[in-house]
């Protein structure tokens, strides 16, 4: 607390990201990063010439990357927005679209940044609880009106809605923006990009952080109607016109162009996920069906905090949320096969 802070800063409750430990020997399964390195093409473009060019400002529109993302989705560049990680895209979207007479709706168990942005931007919210199976029920978003933000698949549950259900939700909510946060969509869910043609109120946000192993580069993007993208550009250019540096633009483009590596990497993570689900289930964990690069698992005796702490002591880092409905669960990111074997071996020792 400080006399120099504004009233608003006094009231904020900042997002607390998962721990980024200094000890690299830890088995790090706590922040949903990809265990594999990015495409080798990323390294190839980050050469001396790219570094020399850093004296110049970058392209404020990330034009080449925007064109490539548009082409990949079968859209025009005017349907694409690019930001400094999807958190940046989300923040700008909250500013651009969510301060409305009606509150913004989102689930009780969801990405922890949404309530933080609401507080920062003075946006009223209405929490819509997930059903008992930890699923989003589109029927819960039909009776009232107002904007909506939903991750699909959801985090930290890992569960995804099929497109027919998203379509139902969109059909009932045409007046305000519906933002579908697809940070994890590449790990097995269907993308709402297919619904854009029919729904000008739909904004789909994705990231290079998870499926393309570039969490450290900070590149996120959105697909939407030209009017929504123009709204985002207005906010961006009122705040920071150069959200992506030159290295980020070049690296992201190189990663996007390596489709084979991308497919291979996702397939490996998904195979390891299925192995992990089977092994945890065999040991009495109740694991939610996941279409992401993490699983949410109820610990057999419900004592998730104790297991979290014991795992940390032996060098395995997972995520524990000390909050209602989640305190008996652990969220475990999918690592390499060796890392997941280590997790299971430690669990066997600890729960013996
Ligand atoms: C649901 C969801 N959305 C967005 C993000 C932010 O991703 P980034 O800012 O790295 O693109 C995350 C990160 O964990 C997430 O879980």
mmCIF file with all atom_site columns, C-alpha atoms and ligand atoms in Angstrom, residues 31-32 85-87 90 111 114 151 155 181 183-184 207 209-210 218-220, ligand 1:
data_model
loop_
_atom_site.group_PDB
_atom_site.id
_atom_site.type_symbol
_atom_site.label_atom_id
_atom_site.label_alt_id
_atom_site.label_comp_id
_atom_site.label_asym_id
_atom_site.label_entity_id
_atom_site.label_seq_id
_atom_site.pdbx_PDB_ins_code
_atom_site.Cartn_x
_atom_site.Cartn_y
_atom_site.Cartn_z
_atom_site.occupancy
_atom_site.B_iso_or_equiv
_atom_site.pdbx_formal_charge
_atom_site.auth_seq_id
_atom_site.auth_comp_id
_atom_site.auth_asym_id
_atom_site.auth_atom_id
_atom_site.pdbx_PDB_model_num
ATOM   1  C CA . UNK A 1 31  ? 1.852   -23.890 -16.032 1.00 0.00 ? 31  UNK A CA 1
ATOM   2  C CA . UNK A 1 32  ? 0.650   -25.794 -19.122 1.00 0.00 ? 32  UNK A CA 1
ATOM   3  C CA . UNK A 1 85  ? 0.365   -13.063 -25.917 1.00 0.00 ? 85  UNK A CA 1
ATOM   4  C CA . UNK A 1 86  ? -3.320  -13.898 -25.724 1.00 0.00 ? 86  UNK A CA 1
ATOM   5  C CA . UNK A 1 87  ? -3.471  -12.224 -22.301 1.00 0.00 ? 87  UNK A CA 1
ATOM   6  C CA . UNK A 1 90  ? -7.942  -10.613 -23.923 1.00 0.00 ? 90  UNK A CA 1
ATOM   7  C CA . UNK A 1 111 ? -9.214  -18.704 -16.345 1.00 0.00 ? 111 UNK A CA 1
ATOM   8  C CA . UNK A 1 114 ? -11.027 -12.734 -16.241 1.00 0.00 ? 114 UNK A CA 1
ATOM   9  C CA . UNK A 1 151 ? -12.447 -20.691 -22.656 1.00 0.00 ? 151 UNK A CA 1
ATOM   10 C CA . UNK A 1 155 ? -9.222  -24.138 -17.955 1.00 0.00 ? 155 UNK A CA 1
ATOM   11 C CA . UNK A 1 181 ? -10.727 -18.218 -25.583 1.00 0.00 ? 181 UNK A CA 1
ATOM   12 C CA . UNK A 1 183 ? -5.734  -21.173 -25.780 1.00 0.00 ? 183 UNK A CA 1
ATOM   13 C CA . UNK A 1 184 ? -5.855  -24.999 -25.765 1.00 0.00 ? 184 UNK A CA 1
ATOM   14 C CA . UNK A 1 207 ? -2.105  -18.299 -28.755 1.00 0.00 ? 207 UNK A CA 1
ATOM   15 C CA . UNK A 1 209 ? 2.145   -20.290 -26.183 1.00 0.00 ? 209 UNK A CA 1
ATOM   16 C CA . UNK A 1 210 ? 0.825   -23.831 -25.863 1.00 0.00 ? 210 UNK A CA 1
ATOM   17 C CA . UNK A 1 218 ? 4.455   -13.800 -26.223 1.00 0.00 ? 218 UNK A CA 1
ATOM   18 C CA . UNK A 1 219 ? 2.273   -14.030 -29.322 1.00 0.00 ? 219 UNK A CA 1
ATOM   19 C CA . UNK A 1 220 ? -1.520  -14.258 -29.252 1.00 0.00 ? 220 UNK A CA 1
HETATM 20 C C1 . LIG B 2 .   ? -7.484  -20.075 -20.815 1.00 0.00 ? 1   LIG B C1 1
HETATM 21 C C2 . LIG B 2 .   ? -6.241  -19.294 -21.050 1.00 0.00 ? 1   LIG B C2 1
HETATM 22 N N1 . LIG B 2 .   ? -6.314  -18.202 -21.814 1.00 0.00 ? 1   LIG B N1 1
HETATM 23 C C3 . LIG B 2 .   ? -5.218  -17.453 -22.056 1.00 0.00 ? 1   LIG B C3 1
HETATM 24 C C4 . LIG B 2 .   ? -3.996  -17.784 -21.527 1.00 0.00 ? 1   LIG B C4 1
HETATM 25 C C5 . LIG B 2 .   ? -2.824  -16.859 -21.776 1.00 0.00 ? 1   LIG B C5 1
HETATM 26 O O1 . LIG B 2 .   ? -1.914  -17.360 -22.673 1.00 0.00 ? 1   LIG B O1 1
HETATM 27 P P1 . LIG B 2 .   ? -0.790  -16.460 -23.333 1.00 0.00 ? 1   LIG B P1 1
HETATM 28 O O2 . LIG B 2 .   ? -0.902  -15.070 -22.772 1.00 0.00 ? 1   LIG B O2 1
HETATM 29 O O3 . LIG B 2 .   ? 0.492   -17.116 -23.005 1.00 0.00 ? 1   LIG B O3 1
HETATM 30 O O4 . LIG B 2 .   ? -1.085  -16.471 -24.809 1.00 0.00 ? 1   LIG B O4 1
HETATM 31 C C6 . LIG B 2 .   ? -3.868  -18.911 -20.728 1.00 0.00 ? 1   LIG B C6 1
HETATM 32 C C7 . LIG B 2 .   ? -2.551  -19.258 -20.141 1.00 0.00 ? 1   LIG B C7 1
HETATM 33 O O5 . LIG B 2 .   ? -2.354  -20.127 -19.381 1.00 0.00 ? 1   LIG B O5 1
HETATM 34 C C8 . LIG B 2 .   ? -5.024  -19.685 -20.478 1.00 0.00 ? 1   LIG B C8 1
HETATM 35 O O6 . LIG B 2 .   ? -4.964  -20.769 -19.693 1.00 0.00 ? 1   LIG B O6 1
#
